[in-house]
mmCIF file of N, CA and C in Angstrom:
data_model
loop_
_atom_site.group_PDB
_atom_site.id
_atom_site.type_symbol
_atom_site.label_atom_id
_atom_site.label_comp_id
_atom_site.label_asym_id
_atom_site.label_seq_id
_atom_site.Cartn_x
_atom_site.Cartn_y
_atom_site.Cartn_z
ATOM 1 N N MET A 1 86.928 93.183 93.443
ATOM 2 C CA MET A 1 87.265 94.046 92.338
ATOM 3 C C MET A 1 88.733 93.841 92.011
ATOM 4 N N PRO A 2 89.061 93.296 90.849
ATOM 5 C CA PRO A 2 90.463 93.140 90.476
ATOM 6 C C PRO A 2 91.078 94.476 90.066
ATOM 7 N N VAL A 3 92.298 94.678 90.546
ATOM 8 C CA VAL A 3 93.083 95.848 90.157
ATOM 9 C C VAL A 3 94.372 95.328 89.529
ATOM 10 N N VAL A 4 94.628 95.723 88.306
ATOM 11 C CA VAL A 4 95.808 95.285 87.574
ATOM 12 C C VAL A 4 96.746 96.477 87.436
ATOM 13 N N HIS A 5 98.002 96.277 87.815
ATOM 14 C CA HIS A 5 99.026 97.310 87.653
ATOM 15 C C HIS A 5 99.953 96.879 86.523
ATOM 16 N N ILE A 6 100.099 97.747 85.533
ATOM 17 C CA ILE A 6 100.961 97.463 84.400
ATOM 18 C C ILE A 6 102.021 98.552 84.339
ATOM 19 N N GLU A 7 103.279 98.143 84.453
ATOM 20 C CA GLU A 7 104.390 99.071 84.278
ATOM 21 C C GLU A 7 105.024 98.756 82.938
ATOM 22 N N MET A 8 105.270 99.802 82.150
ATOM 23 C CA MET A 8 105.864 99.579 80.842
ATOM 24 C C MET A 8 106.659 100.802 80.429
ATOM 25 N N MET A 9 107.551 100.572 79.489
ATOM 26 C CA MET A 9 108.353 101.650 78.957
ATOM 27 C C MET A 9 107.440 102.648 78.257
ATOM 28 N N ALA A 10 107.706 103.911 78.451
ATOM 29 C CA ALA A 10 106.930 104.957 77.785
ATOM 30 C C ALA A 10 107.144 104.885 76.283
ATOM 31 N N GLY A 11 106.142 105.333 75.537
ATOM 32 C CA GLY A 11 106.303 105.413 74.089
ATOM 33 C C GLY A 11 105.170 104.804 73.291
ATOM 34 N N ARG A 12 104.246 104.120 73.960
ATOM 35 C CA ARG A 12 103.110 103.563 73.209
ATOM 36 C C ARG A 12 102.096 104.670 72.930
ATOM 37 N N THR A 13 101.316 104.483 71.875
ATOM 38 C CA THR A 13 100.285 105.464 71.545
ATOM 39 C C THR A 13 99.069 105.269 72.442
ATOM 40 N N GLU A 14 98.223 106.279 72.481
ATOM 41 C CA GLU A 14 96.976 106.169 73.246
ATOM 42 C C GLU A 14 96.114 105.033 72.694
ATOM 43 N N ASP A 15 96.112 104.860 71.374
ATOM 44 C CA ASP A 15 95.335 103.768 70.779
ATOM 45 C C ASP A 15 95.862 102.402 71.226
ATOM 46 N N GLN A 16 97.173 102.253 71.304
ATOM 47 C CA GLN A 16 97.747 100.990 71.778
ATOM 48 C C GLN A 16 97.351 100.728 73.230
ATOM 49 N N LYS A 17 97.390 101.762 74.051
ATOM 50 C CA LYS A 17 97.009 101.588 75.458
ATOM 51 C C LYS A 17 95.516 101.290 75.588
ATOM 52 N N ARG A 18 94.703 101.926 74.778
ATOM 53 C CA ARG A 18 93.261 101.632 74.799
ATOM 54 C C ARG A 18 93.006 100.161 74.451
ATOM 55 N N ALA A 19 93.679 99.687 73.408
ATOM 56 C CA ALA A 19 93.508 98.289 72.996
ATOM 57 C C ALA A 19 93.989 97.344 74.091
ATOM 58 N N MET A 20 95.103 97.669 74.722
ATOM 59 C CA MET A 20 95.651 96.815 75.769
ATOM 60 C C MET A 20 94.696 96.708 76.955
ATOM 61 N N VAL A 21 94.195 97.845 77.433
ATOM 62 C CA VAL A 21 93.321 97.765 78.607
ATOM 63 C C VAL A 21 91.998 97.080 78.276
ATOM 64 N N ALA A 22 91.543 97.225 77.044
ATOM 65 C CA ALA A 22 90.319 96.517 76.637
ATOM 66 C C ALA A 22 90.545 95.011 76.657
ATOM 67 N N ARG A 23 91.692 94.556 76.130
ATOM 68 C CA ARG A 23 91.991 93.117 76.098
ATOM 69 C C ARG A 23 92.224 92.556 77.497
ATOM 70 N N VAL A 24 92.935 93.294 78.340
ATOM 71 C CA VAL A 24 93.164 92.830 79.712
ATOM 72 C C VAL A 24 91.830 92.711 80.441
ATOM 73 N N THR A 25 90.972 93.684 80.257
ATOM 74 C CA THR A 25 89.642 93.620 80.875
ATOM 75 C C THR A 25 88.884 92.397 80.376
ATOM 76 N N ASP A 26 88.902 92.164 79.073
ATOM 77 C CA ASP A 26 88.213 90.999 78.504
ATOM 78 C C ASP A 26 88.714 89.693 79.125
ATOM 79 N N VAL A 27 90.030 89.578 79.294
ATOM 80 C CA VAL A 27 90.598 88.350 79.868
ATOM 81 C C VAL A 27 90.095 88.146 81.290
ATOM 82 N N LEU A 28 90.060 89.195 82.084
ATOM 83 C CA LEU A 28 89.581 89.047 83.458
ATOM 84 C C LEU A 28 88.091 88.722 83.502
ATOM 85 N N VAL A 29 87.330 89.326 82.622
ATOM 86 C CA VAL A 29 85.900 89.024 82.552
ATOM 87 C C VAL A 29 85.704 87.548 82.205
ATOM 88 N N GLU A 30 86.471 87.052 81.237
ATOM 89 C CA GLU A 30 86.326 85.667 80.789
ATOM 90 C C GLU A 30 86.875 84.650 81.788
ATOM 91 N N THR A 31 87.990 84.957 82.431
ATOM 92 C CA THR A 31 88.647 83.943 83.252
ATOM 93 C C THR A 31 88.221 83.918 84.713
ATOM 94 N N ILE A 32 87.877 85.070 85.269
ATOM 95 C CA ILE A 32 87.476 85.071 86.685
ATOM 96 C C ILE A 32 86.061 85.585 86.899
ATOM 97 N N ALA A 33 85.337 85.751 85.807
ATOM 98 C CA ALA A 33 83.937 86.189 85.860
ATOM 99 C C ALA A 33 83.770 87.528 86.566
ATOM 100 N N ALA A 34 84.751 88.399 86.401
ATOM 101 C CA ALA A 34 84.636 89.742 86.961
ATOM 102 C C ALA A 34 83.766 90.586 86.042
ATOM 103 N N PRO A 35 82.856 91.349 86.599
ATOM 104 C CA PRO A 35 82.106 92.245 85.730
ATOM 105 C C PRO A 35 83.033 93.345 85.206
ATOM 106 N N PRO A 36 82.890 93.740 83.956
ATOM 107 C CA PRO A 36 83.802 94.733 83.381
ATOM 108 C C PRO A 36 83.913 96.007 84.211
ATOM 109 N N GLU A 37 82.814 96.421 84.793
ATOM 110 C CA GLU A 37 82.841 97.667 85.565
ATOM 111 C C GLU A 37 83.617 97.535 86.877
ATOM 112 N N ALA A 38 83.957 96.321 87.258
ATOM 113 C CA ALA A 38 84.745 96.111 88.482
ATOM 114 C C ALA A 38 86.244 96.064 88.205
ATOM 115 N N VAL A 39 86.624 95.929 86.941
ATOM 116 C CA VAL A 39 88.039 95.801 86.586
ATOM 117 C C VAL A 39 88.677 97.189 86.525
ATOM 118 N N GLN A 40 89.736 97.345 87.302
ATOM 119 C CA GLN A 40 90.488 98.594 87.288
ATOM 120 C C GLN A 40 91.912 98.295 86.839
ATOM 121 N N ILE A 41 92.439 99.155 85.973
ATOM 122 C CA ILE A 41 93.792 98.963 85.448
ATOM 123 C C ILE A 41 94.560 100.267 85.632
ATOM 124 N N VAL A 42 95.739 100.146 86.224
ATOM 125 C CA VAL A 42 96.625 101.287 86.408
ATOM 126 C C VAL A 42 97.819 101.086 85.488
ATOM 127 N N VAL A 43 98.030 102.020 84.581
ATOM 128 C CA VAL A 43 99.160 101.943 83.662
ATOM 129 C C VAL A 43 100.181 102.988 84.098
ATOM 130 N N THR A 44 101.389 102.516 84.380
ATOM 131 C CA THR A 44 102.477 103.404 84.753
ATOM 132 C C THR A 44 103.527 103.335 83.659
ATOM 133 N N GLU A 45 103.796 104.477 83.064
ATOM 134 C CA GLU A 45 104.812 104.532 82.024
ATOM 135 C C GLU A 45 106.109 105.053 82.628
ATOM 136 N N VAL A 46 107.185 104.366 82.318
ATOM 137 C CA VAL A 46 108.494 104.702 82.860
ATOM 138 C C VAL A 46 109.404 105.124 81.712
ATOM 139 N N GLN A 47 110.116 106.197 81.907
ATOM 140 C CA GLN A 47 111.050 106.689 80.893
ATOM 141 C C GLN A 47 112.273 105.778 80.817
ATOM 142 N N PRO A 48 112.908 105.674 79.659
ATOM 143 C CA PRO A 48 114.077 104.806 79.502
ATOM 144 C C PRO A 48 115.225 105.156 80.464
ATOM 145 N N GLU A 49 115.267 106.408 80.898
ATOM 146 C CA GLU A 49 116.301 106.827 81.847
ATOM 147 C C GLU A 49 116.045 106.286 83.249
ATOM 148 N N GLN A 50 114.852 105.767 83.479
ATOM 149 C CA GLN A 50 114.460 105.272 84.787
ATOM 150 C C GLN A 50 114.308 103.749 84.824
ATOM 151 N N TRP A 51 114.681 103.063 83.751
ATOM 152 C CA TRP A 51 114.492 101.617 83.624
ATOM 153 C C TRP A 51 115.831 100.995 83.257
ATOM 154 N N ALA A 52 116.187 99.925 83.947
ATOM 155 C CA ALA A 52 117.461 99.275 83.661
ATOM 156 C C ALA A 52 117.249 97.789 83.388
ATOM 157 N N VAL A 53 118.060 97.257 82.483
ATOM 158 C CA VAL A 53 118.067 95.838 82.154
ATOM 159 C C VAL A 53 119.533 95.402 82.098
ATOM 160 N N ALA A 54 119.825 94.305 82.740
ATOM 161 C CA ALA A 54 121.185 93.748 82.721
ATOM 162 C C ALA A 54 122.221 94.755 83.201
ATOM 163 N N GLY A 55 121.857 95.549 84.194
ATOM 164 C CA GLY A 55 122.807 96.477 84.793
ATOM 165 C C GLY A 55 123.055 97.751 84.024
ATOM 166 N N GLN A 56 122.223 98.029 83.000
ATOM 167 C CA GLN A 56 122.379 99.246 82.213
ATOM 168 C C GLN A 56 121.036 99.921 82.031
ATOM 169 N N LEU A 57 121.064 101.264 82.073
ATOM 170 C CA LEU A 57 119.841 101.992 81.760
ATOM 171 C C LEU A 57 119.442 101.710 80.314
ATOM 172 N N VAL A 58 118.172 101.567 80.092
ATOM 173 C CA VAL A 58 117.682 101.310 78.728
ATOM 174 C C VAL A 58 118.074 102.464 77.816
ATOM 175 N N ALA A 59 118.048 103.694 78.328
ATOM 176 C CA ALA A 59 118.441 104.845 77.516
ATOM 177 C C ALA A 59 119.879 104.684 77.024
ATOM 178 N N ASP A 60 120.768 104.189 77.885
ATOM 179 C CA ASP A 60 122.154 103.980 77.492
ATOM 180 C C ASP A 60 122.267 102.844 76.475
ATOM 181 N N GLN A 61 121.499 101.795 76.659
ATOM 182 C CA GLN A 61 121.514 100.670 75.714
ATOM 183 C C GLN A 61 121.058 101.143 74.337
ATOM 184 N N ARG A 62 120.017 101.950 74.330
ATOM 185 C CA ARG A 62 119.518 102.454 73.039
ATOM 186 C C ARG A 62 120.539 103.363 72.370
ATOM 187 N N ALA A 63 121.207 104.184 73.140
ATOM 188 C CA ALA A 63 122.210 105.102 72.573
ATOM 189 C C ALA A 63 123.381 104.315 71.987
ATOM 190 N N ALA A 64 123.720 103.211 72.617
ATOM 191 C CA ALA A 64 124.857 102.408 72.143
ATOM 192 C C ALA A 64 124.561 101.711 70.823
ATOM 193 N N THR A 65 123.273 101.444 70.556
ATOM 194 C CA THR A 65 122.916 100.747 69.313
ATOM 195 C C THR A 65 122.489 101.698 68.214
ATOM 196 N N ALA A 66 122.397 102.981 68.521
ATOM 197 C CA ALA A 66 121.957 103.962 67.515
ATOM 198 C C ALA A 66 123.078 104.384 66.595
#
């Protein structure tokens, strides 16, 4: 049973997440012959205050460009 963990910045809509997990499931079904009911996906959303890129919190980067 494949388990996929996806970490991403918070802010996507429920429809976007639904589409994403459907496509990820399709890829696993097609590429490794996993039955759809065996595919599990864990989506973890992280707030910009908890995510850093290039030594800066994303929240700070966004504030600097606003």
